[in-house]
Short mmCIF file of C-alpha atoms and ligand atoms in Angstrom, two decimals:
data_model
loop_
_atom_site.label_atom_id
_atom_site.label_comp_id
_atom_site.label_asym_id
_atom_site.label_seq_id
_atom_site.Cartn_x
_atom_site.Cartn_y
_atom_site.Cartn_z
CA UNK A 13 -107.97 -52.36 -38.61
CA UNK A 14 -109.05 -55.80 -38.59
CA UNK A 15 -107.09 -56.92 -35.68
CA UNK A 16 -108.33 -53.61 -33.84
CA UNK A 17 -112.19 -54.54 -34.40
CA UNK A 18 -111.54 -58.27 -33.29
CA UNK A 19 -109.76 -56.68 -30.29
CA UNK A 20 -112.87 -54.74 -29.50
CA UNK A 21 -114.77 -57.75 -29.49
CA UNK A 22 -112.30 -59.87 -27.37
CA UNK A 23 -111.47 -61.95 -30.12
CA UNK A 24 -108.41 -61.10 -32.28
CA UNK A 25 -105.95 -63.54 -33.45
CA UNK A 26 -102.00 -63.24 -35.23
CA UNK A 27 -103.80 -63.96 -38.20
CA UNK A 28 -105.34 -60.72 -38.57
CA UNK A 29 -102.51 -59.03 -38.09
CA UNK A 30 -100.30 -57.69 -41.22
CA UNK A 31 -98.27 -60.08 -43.27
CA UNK A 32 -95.12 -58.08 -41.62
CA UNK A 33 -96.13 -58.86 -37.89
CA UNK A 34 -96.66 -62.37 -39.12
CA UNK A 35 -93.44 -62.67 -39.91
CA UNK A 36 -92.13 -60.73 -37.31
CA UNK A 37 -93.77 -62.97 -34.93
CA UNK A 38 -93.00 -66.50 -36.16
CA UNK A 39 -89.18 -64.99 -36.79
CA UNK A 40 -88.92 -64.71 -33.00
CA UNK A 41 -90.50 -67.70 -32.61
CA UNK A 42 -87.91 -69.49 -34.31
CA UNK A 43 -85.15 -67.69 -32.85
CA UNK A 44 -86.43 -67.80 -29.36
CA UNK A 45 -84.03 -65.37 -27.54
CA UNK A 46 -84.63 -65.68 -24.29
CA UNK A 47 -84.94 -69.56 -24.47
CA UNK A 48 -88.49 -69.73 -23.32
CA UNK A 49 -89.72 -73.43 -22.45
CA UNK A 50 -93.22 -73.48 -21.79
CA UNK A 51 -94.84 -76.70 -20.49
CA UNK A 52 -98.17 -75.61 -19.16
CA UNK A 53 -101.63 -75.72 -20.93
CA UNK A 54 -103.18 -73.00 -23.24
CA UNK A 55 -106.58 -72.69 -22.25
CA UNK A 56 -109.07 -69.52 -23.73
CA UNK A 57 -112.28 -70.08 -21.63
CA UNK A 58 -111.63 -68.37 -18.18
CA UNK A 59 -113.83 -65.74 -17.03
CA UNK A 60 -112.79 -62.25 -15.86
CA UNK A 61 -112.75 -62.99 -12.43
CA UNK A 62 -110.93 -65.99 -12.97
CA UNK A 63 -108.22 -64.28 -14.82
CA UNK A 64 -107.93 -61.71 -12.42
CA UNK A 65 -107.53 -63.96 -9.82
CA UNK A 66 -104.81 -66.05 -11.69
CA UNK A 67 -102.71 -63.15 -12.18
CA UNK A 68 -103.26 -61.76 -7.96
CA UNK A 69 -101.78 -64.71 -7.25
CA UNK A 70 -98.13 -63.94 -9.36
CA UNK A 71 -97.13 -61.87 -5.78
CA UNK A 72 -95.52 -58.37 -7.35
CA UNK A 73 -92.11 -59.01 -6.59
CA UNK A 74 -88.84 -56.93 -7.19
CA UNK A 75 -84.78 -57.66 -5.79
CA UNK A 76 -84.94 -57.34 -2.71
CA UNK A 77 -81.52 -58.13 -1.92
CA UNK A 78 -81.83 -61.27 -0.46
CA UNK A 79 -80.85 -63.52 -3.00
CA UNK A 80 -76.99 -64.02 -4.97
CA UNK A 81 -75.81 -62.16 -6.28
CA UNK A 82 -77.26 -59.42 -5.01
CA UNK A 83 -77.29 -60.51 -1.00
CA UNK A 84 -72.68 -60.83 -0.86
CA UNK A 85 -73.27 -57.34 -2.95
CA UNK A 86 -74.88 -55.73 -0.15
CA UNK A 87 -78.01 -54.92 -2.14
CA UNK A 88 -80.12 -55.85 0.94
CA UNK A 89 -79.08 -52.26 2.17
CA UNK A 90 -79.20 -50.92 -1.11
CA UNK A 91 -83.04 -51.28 -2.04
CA UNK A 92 -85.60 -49.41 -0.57
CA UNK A 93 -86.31 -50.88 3.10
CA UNK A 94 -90.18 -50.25 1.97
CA UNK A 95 -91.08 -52.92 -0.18
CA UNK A 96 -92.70 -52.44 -3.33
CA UNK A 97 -95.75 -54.79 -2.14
CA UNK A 98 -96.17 -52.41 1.05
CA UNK A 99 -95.84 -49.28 -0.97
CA UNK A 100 -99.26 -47.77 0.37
CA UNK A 101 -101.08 -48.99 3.69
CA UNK A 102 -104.45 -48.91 1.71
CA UNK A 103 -105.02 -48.80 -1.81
CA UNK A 104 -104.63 -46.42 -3.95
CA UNK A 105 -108.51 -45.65 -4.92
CA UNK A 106 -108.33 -44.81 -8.32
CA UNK A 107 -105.06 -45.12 -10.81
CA UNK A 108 -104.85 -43.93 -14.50
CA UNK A 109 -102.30 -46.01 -16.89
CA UNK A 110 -101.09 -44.04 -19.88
CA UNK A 111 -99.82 -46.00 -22.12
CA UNK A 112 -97.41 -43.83 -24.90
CA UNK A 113 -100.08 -44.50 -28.20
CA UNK A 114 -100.08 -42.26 -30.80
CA UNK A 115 -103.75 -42.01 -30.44
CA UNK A 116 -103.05 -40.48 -26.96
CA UNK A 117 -103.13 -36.98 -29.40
CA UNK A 118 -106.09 -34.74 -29.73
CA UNK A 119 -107.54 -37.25 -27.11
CA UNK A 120 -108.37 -34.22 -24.36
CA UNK A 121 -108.14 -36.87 -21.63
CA UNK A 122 -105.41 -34.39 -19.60
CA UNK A 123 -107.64 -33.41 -17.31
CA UNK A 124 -109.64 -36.69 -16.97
CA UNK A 125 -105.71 -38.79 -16.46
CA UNK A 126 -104.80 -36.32 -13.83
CA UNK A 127 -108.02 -36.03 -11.06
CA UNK A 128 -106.33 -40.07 -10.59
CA UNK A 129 -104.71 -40.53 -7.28
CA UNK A 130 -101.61 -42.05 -8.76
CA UNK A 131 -100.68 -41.98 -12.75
CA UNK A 132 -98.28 -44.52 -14.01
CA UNK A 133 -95.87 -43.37 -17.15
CA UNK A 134 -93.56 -45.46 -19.28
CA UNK A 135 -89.80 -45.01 -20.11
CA UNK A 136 -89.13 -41.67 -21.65
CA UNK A 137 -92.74 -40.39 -22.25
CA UNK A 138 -93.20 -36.59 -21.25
CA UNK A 139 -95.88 -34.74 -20.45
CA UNK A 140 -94.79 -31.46 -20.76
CA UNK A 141 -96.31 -29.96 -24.58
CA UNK A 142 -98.72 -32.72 -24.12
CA UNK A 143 -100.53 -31.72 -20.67
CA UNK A 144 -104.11 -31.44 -22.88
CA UNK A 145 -103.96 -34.85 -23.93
CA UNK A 146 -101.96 -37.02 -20.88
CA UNK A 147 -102.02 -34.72 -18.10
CA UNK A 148 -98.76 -34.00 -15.89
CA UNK A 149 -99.50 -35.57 -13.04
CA UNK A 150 -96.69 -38.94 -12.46
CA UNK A 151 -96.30 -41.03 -9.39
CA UNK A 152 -94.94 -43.89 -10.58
CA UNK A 153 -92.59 -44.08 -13.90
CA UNK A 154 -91.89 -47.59 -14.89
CA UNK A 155 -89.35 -48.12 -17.39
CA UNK A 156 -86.89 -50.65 -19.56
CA UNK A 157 -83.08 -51.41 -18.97
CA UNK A 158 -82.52 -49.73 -22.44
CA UNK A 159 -83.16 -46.16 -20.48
CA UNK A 160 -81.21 -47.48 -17.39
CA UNK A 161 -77.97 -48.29 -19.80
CA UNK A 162 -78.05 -44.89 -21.78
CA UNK A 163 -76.49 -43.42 -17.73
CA UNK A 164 -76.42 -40.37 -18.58
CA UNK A 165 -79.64 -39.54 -20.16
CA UNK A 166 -80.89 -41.46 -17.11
CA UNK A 167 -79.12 -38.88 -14.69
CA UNK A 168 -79.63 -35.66 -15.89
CA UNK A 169 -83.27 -35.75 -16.57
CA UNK A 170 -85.76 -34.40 -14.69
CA UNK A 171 -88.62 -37.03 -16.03
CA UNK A 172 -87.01 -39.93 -13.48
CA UNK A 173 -86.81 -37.53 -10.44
CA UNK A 174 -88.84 -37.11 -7.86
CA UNK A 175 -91.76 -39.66 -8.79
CA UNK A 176 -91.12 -43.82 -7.68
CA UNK A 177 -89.51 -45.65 -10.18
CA UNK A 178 -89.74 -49.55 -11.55
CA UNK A 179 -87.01 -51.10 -14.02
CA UNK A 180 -86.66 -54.00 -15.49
CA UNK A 181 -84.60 -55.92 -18.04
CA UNK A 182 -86.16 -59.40 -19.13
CA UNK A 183 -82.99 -61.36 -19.24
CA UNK A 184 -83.71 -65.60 -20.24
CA UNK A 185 -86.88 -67.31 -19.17
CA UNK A 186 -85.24 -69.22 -16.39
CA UNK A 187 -84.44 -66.03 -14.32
CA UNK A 188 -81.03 -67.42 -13.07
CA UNK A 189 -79.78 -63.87 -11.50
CA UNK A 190 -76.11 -64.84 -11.16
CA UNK A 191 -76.38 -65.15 -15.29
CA UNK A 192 -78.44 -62.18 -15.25
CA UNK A 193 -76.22 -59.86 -13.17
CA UNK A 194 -73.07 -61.43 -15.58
CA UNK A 195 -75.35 -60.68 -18.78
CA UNK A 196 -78.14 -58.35 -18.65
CA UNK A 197 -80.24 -57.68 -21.75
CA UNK A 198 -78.75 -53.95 -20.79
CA UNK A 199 -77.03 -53.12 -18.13
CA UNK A 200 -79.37 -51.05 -15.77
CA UNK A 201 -77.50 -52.29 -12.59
CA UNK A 202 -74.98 -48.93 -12.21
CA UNK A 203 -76.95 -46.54 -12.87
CA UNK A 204 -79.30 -48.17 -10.21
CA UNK A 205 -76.50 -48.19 -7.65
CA UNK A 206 -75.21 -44.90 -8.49
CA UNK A 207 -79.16 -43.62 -8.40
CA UNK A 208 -79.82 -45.26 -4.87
CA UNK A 209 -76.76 -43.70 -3.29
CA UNK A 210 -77.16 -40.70 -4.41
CA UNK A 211 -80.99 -40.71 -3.83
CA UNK A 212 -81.19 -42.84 -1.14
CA UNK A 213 -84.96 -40.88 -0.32
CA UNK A 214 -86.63 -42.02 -3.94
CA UNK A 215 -88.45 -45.41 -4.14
CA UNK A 216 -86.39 -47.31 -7.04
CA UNK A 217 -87.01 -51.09 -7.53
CA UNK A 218 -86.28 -53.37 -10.14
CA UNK A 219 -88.84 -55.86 -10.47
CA UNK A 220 -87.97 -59.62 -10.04
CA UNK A 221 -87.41 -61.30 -13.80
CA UNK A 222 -89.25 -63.62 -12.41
CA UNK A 223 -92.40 -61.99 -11.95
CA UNK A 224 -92.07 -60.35 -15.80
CA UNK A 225 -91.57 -64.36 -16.80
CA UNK A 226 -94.63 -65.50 -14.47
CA UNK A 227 -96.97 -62.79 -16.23
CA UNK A 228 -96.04 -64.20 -19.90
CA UNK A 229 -96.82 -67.94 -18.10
CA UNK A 230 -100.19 -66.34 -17.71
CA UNK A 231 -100.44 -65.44 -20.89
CA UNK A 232 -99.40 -68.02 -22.67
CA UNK A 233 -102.14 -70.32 -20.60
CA UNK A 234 -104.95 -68.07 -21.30
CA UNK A 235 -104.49 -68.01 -25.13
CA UNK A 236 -104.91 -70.91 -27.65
CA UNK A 237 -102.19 -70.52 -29.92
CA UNK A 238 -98.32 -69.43 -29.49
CA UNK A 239 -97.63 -65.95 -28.26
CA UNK A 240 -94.53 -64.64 -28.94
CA UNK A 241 -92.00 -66.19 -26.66
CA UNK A 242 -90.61 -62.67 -25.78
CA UNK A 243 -91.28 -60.71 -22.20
CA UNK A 244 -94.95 -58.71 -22.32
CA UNK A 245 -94.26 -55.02 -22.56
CA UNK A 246 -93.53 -52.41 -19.96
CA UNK A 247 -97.45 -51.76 -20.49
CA UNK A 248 -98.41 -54.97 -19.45
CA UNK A 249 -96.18 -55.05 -16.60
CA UNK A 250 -97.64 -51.93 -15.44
CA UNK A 251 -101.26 -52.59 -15.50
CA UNK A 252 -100.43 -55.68 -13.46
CA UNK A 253 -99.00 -53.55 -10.93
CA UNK A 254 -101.02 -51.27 -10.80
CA UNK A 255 -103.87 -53.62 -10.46
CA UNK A 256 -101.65 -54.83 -7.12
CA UNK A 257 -101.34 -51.21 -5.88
CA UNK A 258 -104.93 -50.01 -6.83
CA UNK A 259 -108.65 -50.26 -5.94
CA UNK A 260 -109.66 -49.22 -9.68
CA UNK A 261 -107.32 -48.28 -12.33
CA UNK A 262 -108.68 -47.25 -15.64
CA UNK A 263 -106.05 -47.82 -18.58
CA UNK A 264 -105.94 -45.33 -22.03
CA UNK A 265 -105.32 -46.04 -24.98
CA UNK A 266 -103.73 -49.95 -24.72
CA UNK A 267 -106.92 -51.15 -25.92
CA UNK A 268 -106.84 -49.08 -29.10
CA UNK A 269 -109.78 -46.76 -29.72
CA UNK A 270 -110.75 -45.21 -32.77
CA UNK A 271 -108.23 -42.36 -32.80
CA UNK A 272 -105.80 -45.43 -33.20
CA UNK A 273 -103.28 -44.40 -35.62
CA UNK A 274 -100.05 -46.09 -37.12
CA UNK A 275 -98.10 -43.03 -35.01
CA UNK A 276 -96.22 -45.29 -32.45
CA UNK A 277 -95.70 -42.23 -29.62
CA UNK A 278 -98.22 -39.49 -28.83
CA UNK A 279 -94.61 -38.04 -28.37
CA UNK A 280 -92.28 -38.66 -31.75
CA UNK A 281 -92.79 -38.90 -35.21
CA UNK A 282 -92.00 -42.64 -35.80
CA UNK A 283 -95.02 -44.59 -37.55
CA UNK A 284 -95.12 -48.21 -37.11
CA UNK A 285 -98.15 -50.12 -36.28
CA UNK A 286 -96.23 -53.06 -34.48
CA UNK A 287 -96.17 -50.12 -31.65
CA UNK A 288 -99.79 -50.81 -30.90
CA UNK A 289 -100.36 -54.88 -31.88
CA UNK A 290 -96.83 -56.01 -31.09
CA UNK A 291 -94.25 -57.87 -33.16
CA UNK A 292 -91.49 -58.50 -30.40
CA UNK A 293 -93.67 -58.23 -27.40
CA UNK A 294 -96.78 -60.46 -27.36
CA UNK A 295 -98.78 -57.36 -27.20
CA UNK A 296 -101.77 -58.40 -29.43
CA UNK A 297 -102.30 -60.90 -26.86
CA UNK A 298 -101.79 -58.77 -23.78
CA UNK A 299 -104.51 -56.30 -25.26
CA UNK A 300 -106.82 -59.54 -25.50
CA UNK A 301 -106.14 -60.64 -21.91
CA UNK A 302 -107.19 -56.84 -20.84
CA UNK A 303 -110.12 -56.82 -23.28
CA UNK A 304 -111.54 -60.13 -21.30
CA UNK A 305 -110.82 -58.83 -18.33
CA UNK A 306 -112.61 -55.28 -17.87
CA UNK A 307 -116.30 -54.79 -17.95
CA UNK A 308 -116.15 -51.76 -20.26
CA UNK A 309 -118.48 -51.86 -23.07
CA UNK A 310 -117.43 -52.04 -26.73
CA UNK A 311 -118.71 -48.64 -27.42
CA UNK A 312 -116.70 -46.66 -24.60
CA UNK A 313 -113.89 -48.97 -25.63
CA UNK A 314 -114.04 -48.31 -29.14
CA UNK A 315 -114.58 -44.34 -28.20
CA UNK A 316 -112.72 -43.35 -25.29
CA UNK A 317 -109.63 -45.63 -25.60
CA UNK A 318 -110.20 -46.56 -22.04
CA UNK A 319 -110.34 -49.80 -20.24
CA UNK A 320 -111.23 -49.95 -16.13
CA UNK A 321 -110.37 -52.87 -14.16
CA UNK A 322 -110.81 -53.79 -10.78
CA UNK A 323 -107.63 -53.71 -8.52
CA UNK A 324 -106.33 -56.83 -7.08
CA UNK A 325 -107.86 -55.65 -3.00
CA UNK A 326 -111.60 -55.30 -4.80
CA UNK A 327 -111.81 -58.84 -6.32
CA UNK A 328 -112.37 -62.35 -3.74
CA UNK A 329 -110.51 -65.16 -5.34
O1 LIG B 7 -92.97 -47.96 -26.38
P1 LIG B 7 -93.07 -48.03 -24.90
O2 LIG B 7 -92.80 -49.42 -24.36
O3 LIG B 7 -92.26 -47.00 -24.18
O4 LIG B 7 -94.59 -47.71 -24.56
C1 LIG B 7 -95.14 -47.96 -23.30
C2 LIG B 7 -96.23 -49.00 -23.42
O5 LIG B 7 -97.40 -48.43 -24.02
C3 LIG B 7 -95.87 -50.17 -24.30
O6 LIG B 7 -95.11 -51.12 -23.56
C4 LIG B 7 -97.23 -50.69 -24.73
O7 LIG B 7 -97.77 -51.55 -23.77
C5 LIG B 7 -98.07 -49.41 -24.80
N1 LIG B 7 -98.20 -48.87 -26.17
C6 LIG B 7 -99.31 -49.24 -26.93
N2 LIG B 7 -99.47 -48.74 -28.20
C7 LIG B 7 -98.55 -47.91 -28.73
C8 LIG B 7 -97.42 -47.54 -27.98
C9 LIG B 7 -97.26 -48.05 -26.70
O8 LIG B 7 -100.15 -50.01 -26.46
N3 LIG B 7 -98.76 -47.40 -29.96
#
C-alpha cells in the first residue's frame, strides 16, 4: 500500500516494498542470472521529456535476419520483409496498453480500451468473459518465450492468430545470439519457424535482446539505487513500443490504481502482490519511470488506473 502511494507520487523505493520482495530482490541480485554488468551512471533528476527522449533513441529493433546465426539460417527470408519499425506509414493516433492486473476487474474500461486504434495484450491474457472490463479489440499481442516453448498451446489457440505478434526471451546481458540461439532462456525459435511458414501472411517478430537489455540500461541510469539485474517485463517492453508505433497511448492499470488488489491476473485466481511491484522483474522501478514520465494527475492516476504518454513522433528531442 505504501509502495503504491509513493508510486502515485513518483517516489517509491525497494524499501517500501514487503520484507518478501526485499528478499526476493537482493536474492537475484546476488545470483545475477543473466550476468548483468552495468557500468553507466544512476542518475534520478531527468525530466519527462528528457526521459522520453533517452528511451526514442534505443531504435525498436527485432532479428531481422541479418546477423549469425540467424543470416547462414536463412532467417533473412524468414522474418517479415516489413520491418517492425515501418509497421504503419503514420502513427497510430491513439493506442491502449492493457496490462493483465487484477485490478483490471470491475474496472468497466471495455468500452473505453476498445474505441483505441490499436490495443496491445500480453502472453496468454483473454478477453473473451472479460469484454466489460478489457475490451476485445487486439492488434498487437506481445508475449514471453515461456508461451513460445509450450508449441502446442502456442498452435492451437486462437488468442495468437490473426493479430501481429512480438516475442522475446531475455537470454544474458551481453546479447551474444550465437549463445542465445545454442541456449535460450526457452526455446521460442521452432515454434517461430514452424509459425512463419505456415503463416507466412501474419506479422511475427522477435525483438532484438538487445533492445530488451538497452531498455533495463535506461533504467538502471534513471534510478538511484540497484534495480533488479533481471530483463523489465513484457509490460515495459510494450509501452516502449508502443510509444515507437503511437502518437498517444494511454496505459491501464501498470500504474496501480485504487482497485489494486493482491489478485495477480484480471484472468486467474493466483494472488501474489510481486505481480504488480515486481520481485524478478524490476517492475517497481519501471512503474516509477512511467509515473515521471506521463502528465496524468495523481487523482486520475490513483482513480482510473490509467497513465497517457506521448508517442515517440509527438515529442522533439
Ligand atoms: O504476467 P504478465 O507478464 O503476463 O503480465 C503482463 C504485464 O502486465 C506484466 O509484464 C506487467 O508489466 C503488467 N502487470 C502488472 N501488474 C499485475 C500483472 C501484470 O503491472 N498485477
Amino acid at each position: 500500500r505504501q509502495a503504491v502511494h509513493a508510486l502515485w507520487k513518483g517516489q517509491a523505493s525497494a524499501d517500501m516494498l514487503s520484507f518478501r520482495l526485499q528478499e526476493a530482490k537482493k536474492s537475484y541480485t546476488g545470483i545475477n542470472p543473466h550476468n548483468v554488468t552495468y557500468t553507466g551512471s544512476m542518475v534520478a533528476q531527468r525530466g519527462t521529456q528528457d526521459l522520453l527522449c533517452q528511451l526514442k533513441r534505443q531504435q525498436l529493433r527485432t532479428v531481422d535476419g541479418t546477423e549469425e546465426p540467424f543470416a547462414k539460417l536463412g532467417w533473412r527470408q524468414l522474418v517479415p520483409g516489413k520491418p517492425l519499425q515501418q509497421l504503419r506509414d503514420t502513427p497510430y493516433r491513439t493506442c491502449a496498453v492493457v496490462t493483465s492486473a487484477g485490478a483490471l476487474l470491475r474496472s468497466s474500461l471495455g468500452k473505453e480500451i476498445d474505441s483505441h486504434d490499436a490495443v496491445l495484450r500480453f502472453n496468454a491474457a483473454p478477453t473473451r468473459g472479460f469484454e466489460d472490463h478489457v475490451g476485445s479489440k487486439t492488434t498487437i499481442r506481445i508475449i514471453n518465450s515461456q508461451i513460445l516453448a509450450d508449441s502446442y498451446h502456442f498452435a492451437s489457440s486462437s488468442l495468437y492468430k490473426n493479430i501481429t505478434l512480438l516475442a522475446w526471451d531475455p537470454t544474458s546481458y551481453s546479447a551474444n545470439l550465437e549463445k542465445w540461439y545454442s541456449k535460450p532462456d526457452y526455446d521460442l525459435f521452432p515454434a517461430y519457424v514452424e509459425r512463419r511458414r505456415s503463416s507466412p501472411s501474419q506479422l511475427f517478430y522477435i525483438l532484438h535482446p538487445a533492445f530488451i537489455w538497452h531498455l533495463w540500461d535506461v533504467l538502471q541510469n534513471n534510478i538511484d539505487e540497484d534495480i533488479q539485474p533481471n530483463p523489465p517485463s513484457s509490460g515495459f517492453i510494450g509501452i516502449i513500443v508502443m510509444l515507437s508505433l503511437c502518437e498517444k497511448v494511454d496505459i491501464y492499470e501498470f500504474i496501480p490504481s485504487r482497485r489494486h488488489t493482491t489478485l495477480c491476473h484480471y484472468y486467474d485466481y493466483y494472488h501474489d502482490m510481486a505481480c504488480t511491484l515486481g520481485a524478478y522483474h524490476p517492475l517497481l522501478y519501471e512503474k516509477l519511470l512511467v509515473r515521471r514520465m506521463t502528465e496524468t494527475s495523481m487523482d486520475d492516476l490513483s482513480n482510473n488506473g490509467k497513465a497517457v504518454l506521448s508517442g515517440f513522433s509527438q515529442i522533439t528531442c
